[in-house]
CSV table of C-alpha atoms and ligand atoms in Angstrom, one decimal:
chain,number,residue,atom,x,y,z
C,1,MET,CA,-125.6,-51.5,54.7
C,2,LYS,CA,-124.9,-52.5,51.1
C,3,SER,CA,-127.7,-51.1,49.1
C,4,SER,CA,-127.0,-53.4,46.2
C,5,CYS,CA,-128.6,-56.3,48.0
C,6,ARG,CA,-131.8,-54.4,48.5
C,7,LYS,CA,-134.7,-54.1,46.1
C,8,LYS,CA,-134.6,-50.5,44.8
C,9,ASP,CA,-137.4,-48.3,46.2
C,10,HIS,CA,-139.8,-46.7,43.8
C,11,ILE,CA,-139.4,-42.9,43.5
C,12,ILE,CA,-142.6,-41.1,42.7
C,13,LEU,CA,-143.0,-37.4,42.2
C,14,HIS,CA,-146.4,-35.7,42.7
C,15,VAL,CA,-146.5,-32.2,41.1
C,16,ASP,CA,-149.4,-29.9,42.1
C,17,MET,CA,-149.7,-26.3,40.8
C,18,ASP,CA,-150.1,-23.6,43.5
C,19,HIS,CA,-153.5,-22.0,43.6
C,20,PHE,CA,-153.8,-22.9,39.9
C,21,PHE,CA,-156.8,-20.9,38.5
C,22,SER,CA,-156.0,-17.8,40.5
C,23,ALA,CA,-152.3,-18.1,39.7
C,24,VAL,CA,-153.1,-18.0,36.0
C,25,GLU,CA,-155.3,-14.9,36.6
C,26,GLU,CA,-152.4,-13.2,38.5
C,27,ARG,CA,-150.1,-14.0,35.6
C,28,GLU,CA,-152.6,-12.5,33.1
C,29,HIS,CA,-153.2,-9.4,35.4
C,30,PRO,CA,-149.9,-8.4,37.0
C,31,GLU,CA,-151.9,-5.6,38.8
C,32,PHE,CA,-153.4,-8.4,41.0
C,33,LYS,CA,-150.0,-9.3,42.4
C,34,GLY,CA,-149.9,-9.2,46.2
C,35,LYS,CA,-153.6,-8.7,46.6
C,36,PRO,CA,-156.1,-11.3,47.7
C,37,VAL,CA,-157.8,-13.0,44.7
C,38,VAL,CA,-160.9,-15.2,45.0
C,39,LEU,CA,-162.1,-17.3,42.1
C,40,GLY,CA,-165.5,-18.8,42.0
C,41,ALA,CA,-169.2,-17.6,42.0
C,42,SER,CA,-170.0,-13.9,41.8
C,43,PRO,CA,-170.1,-12.4,45.3
C,44,LYS,CA,-172.9,-9.9,44.4
C,45,GLY,CA,-172.1,-7.6,47.3
C,46,GLY,CA,-172.3,-10.5,49.8
C,47,LYS,CA,-175.6,-11.9,48.5
C,48,GLY,CA,-173.9,-14.2,46.0
C,49,ARG,CA,-174.6,-17.9,46.0
C,50,GLY,CA,-172.3,-20.7,45.0
C,51,VAL,CA,-168.8,-21.3,46.2
C,52,VAL,CA,-165.2,-20.4,46.1
C,53,LYS,CA,-163.3,-22.6,43.6
C,54,THR,CA,-159.9,-21.5,44.7
C,55,CYS,CA,-158.1,-18.4,46.0
C,56,ASN,CA,-154.5,-17.2,46.2
C,57,TYR,CA,-152.5,-17.4,49.4
C,58,GLU,CA,-153.1,-13.8,50.3
C,59,ALA,CA,-156.8,-14.6,50.4
C,60,ARG,CA,-156.2,-17.7,52.4
C,61,GLU,CA,-154.7,-15.5,55.1
C,62,PHE,CA,-158.2,-14.2,55.6
C,63,GLY,CA,-159.5,-17.7,56.2
C,64,ILE,CA,-160.9,-18.1,52.7
C,65,HIS,CA,-160.6,-21.6,51.1
C,66,SER,CA,-162.1,-23.6,48.3
C,67,GLY,CA,-165.6,-24.9,48.8
C,68,MET,CA,-166.5,-22.0,51.1
C,69,PRO,CA,-169.8,-20.2,50.3
C,70,ILE,CA,-168.8,-17.1,48.3
C,71,SER,CA,-171.0,-15.0,50.7
C,72,MET,CA,-168.8,-16.1,53.6
C,73,ALA,CA,-165.6,-15.2,51.6
C,74,TRP,CA,-167.1,-11.7,51.0
C,75,LYS,CA,-167.7,-11.3,54.8
C,76,LEU,CA,-164.1,-12.3,55.5
C,77,CYS,CA,-162.6,-10.1,52.8
C,78,PRO,CA,-164.9,-7.8,50.8
C,79,ASP,CA,-161.9,-6.0,49.3
C,80,ALA,CA,-160.5,-9.1,47.6
C,81,ILE,CA,-160.5,-9.3,43.8
C,82,TYR,CA,-163.4,-11.6,42.8
C,83,ILE,CA,-163.2,-13.4,39.5
C,84,GLN,CA,-165.6,-15.9,37.8
C,85,GLY,CA,-162.9,-17.4,35.7
C,86,ASN,CA,-161.8,-18.3,32.2
C,87,TYR,CA,-161.8,-22.1,32.1
C,88,GLN,CA,-160.7,-22.4,28.4
C,89,LEU,CA,-157.6,-20.5,29.4
C,90,TYR,CA,-156.9,-22.8,32.4
C,91,LYS,CA,-157.3,-25.8,30.2
C,92,GLU,CA,-154.8,-24.5,27.7
C,93,VAL,CA,-152.3,-23.7,30.4
C,94,SER,CA,-152.8,-27.1,31.9
C,95,LYS,CA,-152.0,-28.7,28.5
C,96,SER,CA,-148.7,-26.8,28.3
C,97,ILE,CA,-147.7,-27.8,31.9
C,98,MET,CA,-148.6,-31.5,31.3
C,99,ALA,CA,-146.5,-31.5,28.1
C,100,ILE,CA,-143.5,-30.3,30.2
C,101,LEU,CA,-144.1,-33.1,32.8
C,102,ARG,CA,-144.9,-35.8,30.3
C,103,LYS,CA,-141.6,-35.5,28.6
C,104,ARG,CA,-139.7,-36.1,31.9
C,105,SER,CA,-141.0,-39.6,32.3
C,106,ASP,CA,-143.0,-42.0,30.2
C,107,ARG,CA,-144.6,-43.3,33.5
C,108,PHE,CA,-146.8,-40.2,33.8
C,109,GLN,CA,-150.3,-39.9,35.1
C,110,GLN,CA,-152.3,-36.7,35.0
C,111,CYS,CA,-154.9,-36.1,37.6
C,112,GLY,CA,-157.3,-33.2,37.1
C,113,LEU,CA,-156.0,-30.0,35.5
C,114,ASP,CA,-153.2,-29.2,37.8
C,115,GLU,CA,-151.6,-32.3,39.2
C,116,ALA,CA,-149.7,-35.3,38.0
C,117,PHE,CA,-147.7,-38.3,39.2
C,118,LEU,CA,-144.3,-39.2,37.6
C,119,ASP,CA,-142.6,-42.5,38.4
C,120,VAL,CA,-139.0,-41.6,38.0
C,121,SER,CA,-137.5,-44.8,39.5
C,122,ALA,CA,-135.9,-45.8,36.2
C,123,ILE,CA,-134.5,-42.3,35.5
C,124,VAL,CA,-132.8,-41.4,38.8
C,125,GLN,CA,-130.6,-43.5,41.1
C,126,ASN,CA,-131.7,-42.1,44.4
C,127,PHE,CA,-133.8,-39.5,46.2
C,128,LYS,CA,-131.0,-36.9,45.9
C,129,GLU,CA,-131.1,-37.1,42.2
C,130,ALA,CA,-134.9,-37.0,42.3
C,131,VAL,CA,-134.7,-33.7,44.2
C,132,LYS,CA,-132.5,-32.3,41.4
C,133,LEU,CA,-135.0,-33.5,38.8
C,134,ALA,CA,-137.9,-31.9,40.8
C,135,GLU,CA,-136.0,-28.6,41.0
C,136,SER,CA,-135.4,-28.7,37.3
C,137,ILE,CA,-139.1,-29.4,36.6
C,138,ARG,CA,-140.1,-26.5,38.8
C,139,HIS,CA,-137.7,-24.2,37.0
C,140,GLU,CA,-139.0,-25.3,33.6
C,141,ILE,CA,-142.6,-24.6,34.5
C,142,LEU,CA,-141.7,-21.3,36.0
C,143,TRP,CA,-139.6,-20.3,33.0
C,144,ASN,CA,-142.2,-21.4,30.4
C,145,GLU,CA,-145.5,-20.6,32.2
C,146,LYS,CA,-144.6,-18.1,34.9
C,147,LEU,CA,-146.4,-20.3,37.4
C,148,THR,CA,-145.2,-22.1,40.6
C,149,CYS,CA,-145.9,-25.6,41.8
C,150,SER,CA,-145.2,-27.8,44.8
C,151,ILE,CA,-143.7,-31.2,44.6
C,152,GLY,CA,-143.7,-34.2,46.8
C,153,ILE,CA,-141.2,-37.1,46.4
C,154,ALA,CA,-141.9,-40.4,48.1
C,155,PRO,CA,-141.8,-44.2,47.5
C,156,ASN,CA,-145.5,-44.3,46.6
C,157,LYS,CA,-148.3,-42.2,45.2
C,158,LEU,CA,-150.2,-41.8,48.4
C,159,VAL,CA,-147.3,-40.4,50.4
C,160,ALA,CA,-146.0,-38.3,47.4
C,161,LYS,CA,-149.4,-36.6,47.2
C,162,ILE,CA,-149.6,-35.8,50.9
C,163,ALA,CA,-146.0,-34.5,50.6
C,164,SER,CA,-146.7,-32.1,47.7
C,165,ASP,CA,-149.4,-30.5,49.9
C,166,HIS,CA,-147.1,-30.3,52.9
C,167,LYS,CA,-145.3,-27.0,52.3
C,168,LYS,CA,-147.4,-25.0,49.8
C,169,PRO,CA,-146.7,-22.8,47.9
C,170,GLU,CA,-143.4,-23.5,46.2
C,171,GLY,CA,-142.8,-26.5,48.4
C,172,LEU,CA,-140.5,-29.4,47.9
C,173,THR,CA,-141.0,-32.2,50.4
C,174,VAL,CA,-139.0,-35.5,50.3
C,175,VAL,CA,-140.2,-38.5,52.3
C,176,THR,CA,-138.0,-41.6,52.0
C,177,GLN,CA,-139.1,-45.1,52.9
C,178,GLY,CA,-137.5,-44.8,56.3
C,179,SER,CA,-139.2,-41.5,57.2
C,180,ILE,CA,-142.8,-42.3,56.1
C,181,LYS,CA,-143.9,-43.1,59.6
C,182,ASN,CA,-142.5,-40.0,61.2
C,183,PHE,CA,-143.8,-37.8,58.4
C,184,LEU,CA,-147.4,-39.1,58.5
C,185,ALA,CA,-147.8,-39.5,62.3
C,186,PRO,CA,-148.3,-35.9,63.4
C,187,LEU,CA,-150.6,-34.9,60.4
C,188,PRO,CA,-154.3,-34.5,61.1
C,189,VAL,CA,-156.4,-37.4,59.7
C,190,GLN,CA,-158.1,-35.2,57.2
C,191,ARG,CA,-154.8,-34.8,55.4
C,192,MET,CA,-155.1,-38.5,54.5
C,193,ILE,CA,-156.3,-39.1,51.0
C,194,GLY,CA,-159.9,-40.4,51.0
C,195,ILE,CA,-160.7,-39.0,54.5
C,196,GLY,CA,-163.1,-36.1,54.1
C,197,GLU,CA,-164.6,-33.8,56.8
C,198,LYS,CA,-167.4,-36.3,57.8
C,199,THR,CA,-165.1,-39.3,58.2
C,200,ALA,CA,-162.6,-37.1,60.1
C,201,THR,CA,-165.3,-35.9,62.5
C,202,ARG,CA,-166.3,-39.6,63.1
C,203,LEU,CA,-162.6,-40.5,63.7
C,204,ASN,CA,-162.1,-37.5,66.0
C,205,GLN,CA,-165.1,-38.7,68.1
C,206,MET,CA,-163.3,-42.0,68.4
C,207,GLY,CA,-160.2,-40.3,69.8
C,208,VAL,CA,-158.4,-40.5,66.5
C,209,SER,CA,-157.1,-37.0,65.5
C,210,THR,CA,-153.7,-37.7,63.8
C,211,ILE,CA,-152.6,-40.2,61.2
C,212,GLY,CA,-150.4,-41.6,63.9
C,213,ASP,CA,-153.5,-42.3,66.0
C,214,LEU,CA,-155.1,-44.0,63.1
C,215,ALA,CA,-152.0,-46.2,62.4
C,216,SER,CA,-152.0,-47.4,66.0
C,217,PHE,CA,-155.8,-47.8,66.2
C,218,ASN,CA,-157.3,-51.3,66.4
C,219,ALA,CA,-157.8,-52.3,62.7
C,220,SER,CA,-160.9,-54.6,63.4
C,221,VAL,CA,-162.7,-51.7,65.1
C,222,LEU,CA,-162.0,-49.6,62.1
C,223,VAL,CA,-163.5,-52.3,59.9
C,224,GLU,CA,-166.6,-52.5,62.2
C,225,ARG,CA,-167.2,-48.8,61.9
C,226,PHE,CA,-166.1,-48.1,58.3
C,227,GLY,CA,-166.4,-51.5,56.5
C,228,VAL,CA,-163.8,-52.2,53.8
C,229,MET,CA,-162.7,-48.5,53.9
C,230,GLY,CA,-161.6,-49.2,57.6
C,231,THR,CA,-158.9,-51.6,56.3
C,232,ARG,CA,-157.8,-49.0,53.7
C,233,TYR,CA,-157.5,-46.2,56.2
C,234,HIS,CA,-155.4,-48.4,58.4
C,235,GLN,CA,-153.1,-49.4,55.6
C,236,PHE,CA,-152.8,-45.8,54.3
C,237,ALA,CA,-152.0,-44.6,57.8
C,238,HIS,CA,-149.0,-46.9,57.7
C,239,GLY,CA,-148.1,-45.3,54.3
C,240,ALA,CA,-148.8,-48.6,52.5
C,241,TYR,CA,-150.2,-48.0,49.0
C,242,GLU,CA,-149.9,-50.4,46.0
C,243,SER,CA,-151.3,-48.4,43.1
C,244,GLU,CA,-148.8,-47.7,40.3
C,245,VAL,CA,-148.4,-44.7,38.1
C,246,VAL,CA,-150.5,-45.5,35.1
C,247,GLY,CA,-150.5,-43.6,31.9
C,248,LYS,CA,-154.1,-44.2,31.2
C,249,ARG,CA,-156.9,-42.1,32.8
C,250,ARG,CA,-158.7,-44.0,35.5
C,251,ALA,CA,-162.1,-45.1,34.4
C,252,ARG,CA,-164.7,-42.6,35.4
C,253,LYS,CA,-167.2,-43.8,38.0
C,254,SER,CA,-169.9,-41.2,37.5
C,255,LEU,CA,-170.8,-38.0,35.6
C,256,GLY,CA,-172.8,-35.2,37.2
C,257,HIS,CA,-173.7,-31.6,37.2
C,258,GLU,CA,-175.4,-29.4,39.9
C,259,SER,CA,-176.7,-25.9,40.0
C,260,THR,CA,-177.6,-23.4,42.8
C,261,PHE,CA,-180.7,-21.2,42.3
C,262,GLU,CA,-180.3,-17.5,42.4
C,263,ILE,CA,-183.2,-17.4,44.9
C,264,ASP,CA,-184.5,-20.5,46.9
C,265,THR,CA,-187.6,-21.6,45.1
C,266,SER,CA,-190.7,-23.6,45.6
C,267,ASN,CA,-191.8,-23.3,42.0
C,268,HIS,CA,-191.8,-26.9,40.9
C,269,GLY,CA,-191.9,-26.0,37.2
C,270,PHE,CA,-188.8,-23.9,37.6
C,271,VAL,CA,-187.0,-26.8,39.5
C,272,LEU,CA,-187.9,-29.3,36.8
C,273,GLN,CA,-186.8,-26.9,34.1
C,274,ARG,CA,-183.4,-26.6,35.8
C,275,LEU,CA,-183.2,-30.4,36.2
C,276,PHE,CA,-183.9,-30.8,32.5
C,277,LYS,CA,-181.0,-28.5,31.7
C,278,LEU,CA,-178.7,-30.6,33.9
C,279,CYS,CA,-180.0,-33.8,32.3
C,280,ARG,CA,-179.0,-32.3,28.9
C,281,LYS,CA,-175.5,-31.5,30.2
C,282,VAL,CA,-175.0,-34.9,31.7
C,283,HIS,CA,-176.3,-36.6,28.6
C,284,GLU,CA,-174.0,-34.6,26.3
C,285,ARG,CA,-171.0,-35.6,28.4
C,286,ALA,CA,-172.0,-39.3,28.4
C,287,ILE,CA,-172.3,-39.1,24.6
C,288,ARG,CA,-169.0,-37.3,24.2
C,289,ARG,CA,-167.3,-39.9,26.3
C,290,SER,CA,-169.1,-42.8,24.7
C,291,LEU,CA,-170.6,-44.0,27.9
C,292,LEU,CA,-173.8,-45.8,28.9
C,293,PHE,CA,-175.2,-45.5,32.4
C,294,ARG,CA,-177.6,-47.5,34.5
C,295,THR,CA,-177.9,-45.6,37.8
C,296,VAL,CA,-179.4,-42.1,38.0
C,297,THR,CA,-179.2,-40.0,41.1
C,298,VAL,CA,-181.0,-36.7,41.8
C,299,LYS,CA,-179.7,-34.4,44.6
C,300,MET,CA,-181.8,-31.7,46.2
C,301,ARG,CA,-180.6,-29.2,48.8
C,302,HIS,CA,-183.3,-27.4,50.7
C,303,GLN,CA,-183.1,-23.9,52.0
C,304,ASN,CA,-182.1,-25.2,55.4
C,305,PHE,CA,-179.2,-27.0,53.7
C,306,ARG,CA,-180.7,-30.4,54.3
C,307,THR,CA,-179.6,-32.5,51.3
C,308,HIS,CA,-181.4,-35.5,49.9
C,309,THR,CA,-180.1,-37.8,47.2
C,310,HIS,CA,-182.3,-40.4,45.6
C,311,GLY,CA,-181.1,-42.9,43.1
C,312,LYS,CA,-182.6,-45.5,40.8
C,313,THR,CA,-180.9,-48.3,38.9
C,314,LEU,CA,-182.4,-49.2,35.5
C,315,PRO,CA,-182.7,-52.8,34.4
C,316,PHE,CA,-180.6,-51.8,31.3
C,317,SER,CA,-177.8,-49.5,30.4
C,318,THR,CA,-178.6,-46.5,28.3
C,319,ASN,CA,-177.4,-43.2,27.0
C,320,ARG,CA,-180.8,-41.8,25.9
C,321,LEU,CA,-181.9,-38.4,27.2
C,322,GLU,CA,-185.5,-39.4,27.4
C,323,ASN,CA,-184.6,-42.4,29.7
C,324,LEU,CA,-182.6,-40.1,31.9
C,325,TRP,CA,-185.2,-37.4,32.0
C,326,LYS,CA,-188.0,-39.8,32.9
C,327,VAL,CA,-186.1,-41.2,35.9
C,328,VAL,CA,-185.0,-37.8,37.0
C,329,GLN,CA,-188.7,-36.6,37.0
C,330,GLU,CA,-189.7,-39.7,39.0
C,331,LEU,CA,-186.9,-39.2,41.6
C,332,ALA,CA,-187.6,-35.4,41.8
C,333,GLN,CA,-191.3,-35.9,42.6
C,334,ASP,CA,-190.6,-37.3,46.1
C,335,ASN,CA,-188.7,-34.1,47.1
C,336,LEU,CA,-191.0,-31.7,45.4
C,337,SER,CA,-194.0,-32.8,47.5
C,338,GLY,CA,-192.5,-31.0,50.6
C,339,TYR,CA,-193.0,-27.4,51.5
C,340,GLU,CA,-189.4,-26.4,51.9
C,341,LYS,CA,-187.9,-24.3,49.2
C,342,ILE,CA,-185.1,-25.7,47.1
C,343,ARG,CA,-181.6,-24.2,47.0
C,344,LEU,CA,-179.7,-26.5,44.8
C,345,VAL,CA,-180.4,-29.4,42.4
C,346,GLY,CA,-178.0,-32.0,40.9
C,347,VAL,CA,-178.2,-34.9,38.4
C,348,ARG,CA,-175.6,-37.7,38.4
C,349,VAL,CA,-175.3,-40.9,36.4
C,350,SER,CA,-173.2,-43.9,37.5
C,351,ASN,CA,-172.8,-47.6,36.8
C,352,LEU,CA,-171.0,-46.5,33.6
C,353,ARG,CA,-169.8,-48.7,30.8
C,354,PRO,CA,-168.4,-48.0,27.3
C,355,THR,CA,-170.8,-48.0,24.4
C,356,ASP,CA,-168.7,-50.4,22.5
C,357,GLY,CA,-169.7,-48.6,19.3
C,358,GLN,CA,-173.5,-48.7,20.2
C,359,THR,CA,-175.0,-45.3,20.2
C,360,THR,CA,-178.1,-46.1,22.2
C,361,LEU,CA,-179.5,-49.0,24.1
C,362,ALA,CA,-183.0,-49.7,25.3
R,401,LIG,P1,-156.3,-27.7,43.8
R,401,LIG,O1,-155.0,-28.2,43.4
R,401,LIG,O2,-157.1,-28.5,44.8
R,401,LIG,O3,-156.2,-26.3,44.5
R,401,LIG,P2,-155.3,-25.1,44.0
R,401,LIG,O4,-154.3,-25.4,42.9
R,401,LIG,O5,-156.2,-23.9,43.7
R,401,LIG,O6,-154.6,-24.7,45.3
R,401,LIG,P3,-153.3,-25.5,46.0
R,401,LIG,O7,-152.2,-24.5,46.0
R,401,LIG,O8,-153.8,-25.7,47.4
R,401,LIG,O9,-153.1,-26.7,45.2
R,401,LIG,O10,-157.3,-27.5,42.6
R,401,LIG,C1,-156.8,-27.1,41.3
R,401,LIG,C2,-157.8,-26.2,40.6
R,401,LIG,O11,-159.0,-26.9,40.5
R,401,LIG,C3,-158.1,-25.0,41.4
R,401,LIG,O12,-157.2,-23.9,41.1
R,401,LIG,C4,-159.5,-24.6,41.0
R,401,LIG,C5,-160.1,-26.0,40.7
R,401,LIG,N1,-161.0,-26.4,41.7
R,401,LIG,C6,-162.4,-26.3,41.5
R,401,LIG,O13,-162.8,-25.8,40.4
R,401,LIG,N2,-163.3,-26.7,42.5
R,401,LIG,C7,-162.8,-27.2,43.7
R,401,LIG,O14,-163.6,-27.5,44.6
R,401,LIG,C8,-161.4,-27.3,43.9
R,401,LIG,C9,-160.8,-27.9,45.2
R,401,LIG,C10,-160.5,-26.9,42.9
R,402,LIG,MG1,-153.1,-27.2,43.1
């Protein structure tokens, strides 16, 4: 086939650092090398609360993973090295890595601290050249930062991201247009971007366990069950994804903070005090980012892990702490009337828009 007649495929790289925070810790502490390292809340001899943020691959062999309660990680591997983390350092390292990536393509999009997309369609002729470029990027990051990453190469962002996660750590996975279907089909549905544990369970109950099952599932039934997301899941399962690599950060949809109590509490004053602290944090971030908000949501997790979220949309946009605090108190009252002790509280604001130079409204 003469390729000159065909429109050239996009070639997108997705770079994702391997066990980023714990890898930085290993670099700073060579004595950790080869040992399981768990980064997150303090384990406090198995009584710690809060969760694992990440862990190295040695710790993953014990079944530990991010999001797991730290007490469970301790049960699985009490001898691991537990670290609470140095976020300032991770931010600095992230900056250096992103500087390396940014100079490889002007079509560059950072996502979080440890991952980025690069559209290299204009820089390389084909996937073979893209592989050489990816290897050179990996080499440069390793040489300069002594850290490893995994890279996915594909015709769009969705597949590139799934590919970078395919053979971690130090993976390099290439999925050409013609191999998307075979690549995606055997993967479990939770590997699809946007499908979390809850949706995966619902899909499994419908007999859909792989992305291939999802691709061949009746699209209208998916819409019935999942609304507009049903259509997306179906398109994604076919590897179809339109979004381009954009240099600008995607607009933030919400800002929030949460906090787990050291001991479950039924002391309402104490809960309100913690909520006020969270309001201050959220408010500071809104001001720093020049954002106004309209919707306020309070989350409360009870000792039995039942979680309630209550939201309220104001008739106006604001960035005033007193407005936020007033709504948070109102929303919190409903949950504080029960008898169950509280384990975690959270405050989130959404319906955001830029201040356009205004400092406060309403
Ligand atoms: P990830 O890229 O999701 O994870 P990772 O780099 O630790 O591991 P992997 O090799 O599988 O890519 O997240 C990047 C960093 O973000 C991670 O090192 C720690 C932080 N993080 C959190 O703080 N909380 C979280 O829930 C997750 C998932 C990550
Ligand atoms: Mg990572």
